[in-house]
Coordinates of N, CA and C in Angstrom, one line a residue:
S1 N -4.4 40.2 -164.5 CA -5.5 40.1 -165.5 C -5.1 40.8 -166.8
M2 N -5.5 40.2 -167.8 CA -5.2 40.8 -169.2 C -6.1 42.0 -169.5
L3 N -7.2 42.0 -168.9 CA -8.2 43.1 -169.1 C -8.9 43.3 -167.8
D4 N -8.5 44.4 -167.0 CA -9.0 44.5 -165.7 C -10.5 44.9 -165.6
L5 N -11.0 45.7 -166.5 CA -12.4 46.1 -166.5 C -12.8 46.9 -165.3
V6 N -11.8 47.6 -164.7 CA -12.1 48.5 -163.6 C -11.4 49.8 -163.9
D7 N -11.9 50.9 -163.2 CA -11.2 52.2 -163.4 C -9.7 52.1 -162.9
D8 N -8.9 52.8 -163.6 CA -7.4 52.8 -163.3 C -6.8 51.4 -163.4
G9 N -7.3 50.5 -164.2 CA -6.8 49.2 -164.4 C -5.5 49.3 -165.2
S10 N -4.8 48.2 -165.4 CA -3.6 48.1 -166.1 C -3.7 48.6 -167.5
S11 N -2.7 49.3 -168.0 CA -2.7 49.7 -169.4 C -2.2 48.5 -170.2
W12 N -2.4 48.6 -171.6 CA -1.9 47.5 -172.4 C -0.4 47.3 -172.3
D13 N 0.3 48.4 -172.2 CA 1.8 48.4 -172.0 C 2.2 47.7 -170.7
E14 N 1.4 48.0 -169.7 CA 1.7 47.3 -168.4 C 1.4 45.8 -168.5
V15 N 0.4 45.4 -169.2 CA 0.0 44.0 -169.4 C 1.2 43.3 -170.1
L16 N 1.7 43.9 -171.2 CA 2.8 43.4 -171.9 C 4.1 43.2 -171.0
H17 N 4.4 44.2 -170.2 CA 5.5 44.2 -169.3 C 5.3 43.1 -168.3
L18 N 4.2 43.0 -167.7 CA 3.9 41.9 -166.7 C 4.0 40.5 -167.4
A19 N 3.5 40.4 -168.6 CA 3.6 39.1 -169.3 C 5.0 38.7 -169.5
Q20 N 5.9 39.6 -169.9 CA 7.3 39.3 -170.1 C 8.0 39.0 -168.8
A21 N 7.6 39.7 -167.7 CA 8.2 39.5 -166.4 C 7.8 38.1 -165.9
I22 N 6.6 37.7 -166.2 CA 6.2 36.3 -165.7 C 7.0 35.3 -166.5
E23 N 7.2 35.4 -167.8 CA 8.0 34.5 -168.5 C 9.4 34.5 -168.0
D24 N 10.0 35.7 -167.8 CA 11.3 35.8 -167.3 C 11.5 35.2 -166.0
A25 N 10.5 35.1 -165.2 CA 10.6 34.5 -163.8 C 10.5 33.0 -163.9
G26 N 10.3 32.4 -165.1 CA 10.3 31.0 -165.2 C 9.0 30.3 -165.5
A27 N 7.9 31.1 -165.7 CA 6.6 30.5 -166.0 C 6.7 29.7 -167.3
T28 N 6.0 28.6 -167.4 CA 5.9 27.8 -168.6 C 4.6 28.0 -169.4
I29 N 3.7 28.7 -168.8 CA 2.4 29.0 -169.4 C 1.8 30.2 -168.7
V30 N 1.0 31.0 -169.5 CA 0.3 32.1 -168.9 C -1.2 32.0 -169.1
N31 N -1.9 32.0 -168.0 CA -3.4 32.0 -167.9 C -3.8 33.4 -168.0
T32 N -4.6 33.8 -169.1 CA -4.9 35.1 -169.4 C -6.2 35.5 -168.8
G33 N -6.3 35.5 -167.5 CA -7.6 35.9 -166.8 C -8.1 37.3 -167.2
I34 N -9.4 37.4 -167.1 CA -10.1 38.6 -167.5 C -10.9 39.2 -166.3
G35 N -10.7 40.4 -166.1 CA -11.6 41.1 -165.1 C -11.2 40.8 -163.6
W36 N -11.9 41.6 -162.8 CA -11.7 41.5 -161.3 C -13.1 41.3 -160.7
H37 N -13.1 40.7 -159.5 CA -14.4 40.6 -158.9 C -15.2 41.9 -158.7
E38 N -14.4 43.0 -158.6 CA -15.0 44.3 -158.4 C -15.5 44.9 -159.6
A39 N -15.2 44.3 -160.8 CA -15.6 44.9 -162.1 C -17.2 44.8 -162.2
R40 N -17.7 45.8 -162.8 CA -19.2 45.8 -163.0 C -19.5 45.1 -164.3
I41 N -18.5 44.8 -165.1 CA -18.8 44.2 -166.4 C -18.7 42.7 -166.2
P42 N -19.7 41.9 -166.6 CA -19.7 40.5 -166.4 C -18.7 39.8 -167.3
T43 N -18.0 38.8 -166.8 CA -17.0 38.0 -167.5 C -17.3 36.5 -167.6
I44 N -18.1 36.0 -166.6 CA -18.3 34.6 -166.6 C -19.8 34.3 -166.5
A45 N -20.7 35.3 -166.4 CA -22.1 35.0 -166.4 C -22.6 34.4 -167.7
T46 N -23.7 33.6 -167.6 CA -24.2 33.0 -168.8 C -24.6 34.0 -169.9
S47 N -24.8 35.2 -169.5 CA -25.2 36.3 -170.5 C -24.0 36.7 -171.4
V48 N -22.8 36.3 -171.0 CA -21.6 36.6 -171.8 C -21.4 35.5 -172.8
P49 N -21.3 35.8 -174.1 CA -21.1 34.7 -175.1 C -19.9 33.9 -174.8
R50 N -19.9 32.6 -175.1 CA -18.8 31.8 -174.9 C -17.6 32.3 -175.7
G51 N -16.5 32.3 -175.0 CA -15.2 32.8 -175.7 C -15.2 34.2 -176.0
A52 N -16.0 35.0 -175.3 CA -16.2 36.4 -175.6 C -14.9 37.2 -175.5
Y53 N -14.0 36.8 -174.6 CA -12.8 37.6 -174.3 C -11.5 36.9 -174.9
S54 N -11.7 35.9 -175.7 CA -10.6 35.2 -176.2 C -9.7 36.1 -177.1
Q55 N -10.3 37.2 -177.7 CA -9.6 38.1 -178.6 C -8.5 38.8 -177.8
V56 N -8.6 38.9 -176.5 CA -7.6 39.6 -175.7 C -6.3 38.7 -175.6
T57 N -6.5 37.4 -175.5 CA -5.4 36.5 -175.5 C -4.8 36.5 -176.9
E58 N -5.6 36.5 -177.9 CA -5.1 36.5 -179.3 C -4.3 37.8 -179.5
R59 N -4.7 38.9 -179.0 CA -3.9 40.1 -179.1 C -2.6 40.0 -178.5
L60 N -2.5 39.4 -177.3 CA -1.2 39.2 -176.7 C -0.3 38.3 -177.5
R61 N -0.9 37.2 -178.0 CA -0.2 36.3 -178.8 C 0.4 37.0 -180.1
A62 N -0.4 37.8 -180.7 CA 0.0 38.6 -181.9 C 1.1 39.6 -181.6
E63 N 1.2 40.0 -180.4 CA 2.3 41.0 -180.0 C 3.7 40.3 -180.1
G64 N 3.7 39.0 -180.0 CA 5.0 38.2 -180.2 C 6.0 38.4 -179.0
V65 N 5.5 38.9 -177.9 CA 6.5 39.1 -176.8 C 6.7 37.9 -175.9
L66 N 6.0 36.8 -176.1 CA 6.2 35.6 -175.3 C 6.5 34.4 -176.2
S67 N 7.3 33.5 -175.6 CA 7.6 32.3 -176.3 C 6.9 31.1 -175.7
I68 N 6.1 31.4 -174.6 CA 5.4 30.3 -173.9 C 4.0 30.3 -174.3
P69 N 3.3 29.2 -174.0 CA 1.9 29.1 -174.4 C 1.0 30.0 -173.6
L70 N -0.1 30.5 -174.2 CA -1.1 31.3 -173.5 C -2.4 30.4 -173.4
C71 N -3.1 30.6 -172.3 CA -4.3 29.9 -172.0 C -5.4 30.9 -171.9
A72 N -6.3 31.0 -172.9 CA -7.5 31.9 -172.8 C -8.4 31.4 -171.8
T73 N -9.1 32.4 -171.1 CA -10.1 32.0 -170.0 C -11.4 32.8 -170.2
N74 N -12.3 32.5 -169.3 CA -13.6 33.1 -169.2 C -14.5 32.7 -170.3
R75 N -15.5 31.9 -169.9 CA -16.6 31.4 -170.7 C -16.1 30.5 -171.8
I76 N -15.0 29.8 -171.6 CA -14.5 28.7 -172.5 C -14.9 27.4 -171.8
N77 N -16.1 27.0 -172.0 CA -16.5 25.8 -171.2 C -17.0 24.7 -172.1
A78 N -16.4 24.6 -173.3 CA -16.6 23.5 -174.2 C -15.4 23.3 -175.1
P79 N -15.0 22.1 -175.4 CA -13.7 21.9 -176.1 C -13.7 22.6 -177.4
H80 N -14.8 22.7 -178.2 CA -14.8 23.4 -179.5 C -14.6 24.9 -179.3
I81 N -15.0 25.5 -178.2 CA -14.7 26.9 -178.0 C -13.2 27.1 -177.7
G82 N -12.6 26.2 -177.0 CA -11.2 26.3 -176.7 C -10.3 26.1 -177.9
E83 N -10.8 25.4 -178.9 CA -10.0 25.1 -180.1 C -10.0 26.2 -181.1
R84 N -10.8 27.2 -180.9 CA -10.9 28.3 -181.9 C -9.7 29.2 -181.9

């Protein structure tokens, strides 16, 4: 998960390290999932604005640590939201 939303979840440095390890292992795309089922913060409920967590994927893209595509997730349920 790019953003665990649970106590003692991954730090941003750990997220970067894992992303690089995934690419190094041969992945050709990274799905940037958000949250865990155990998280008390909603991520897919209709009360969450569409694309609310896409900035997390943009943050990883801006870090420049990956050369493979990133796929933002969670509440991206219309083509125009995914194109932002």
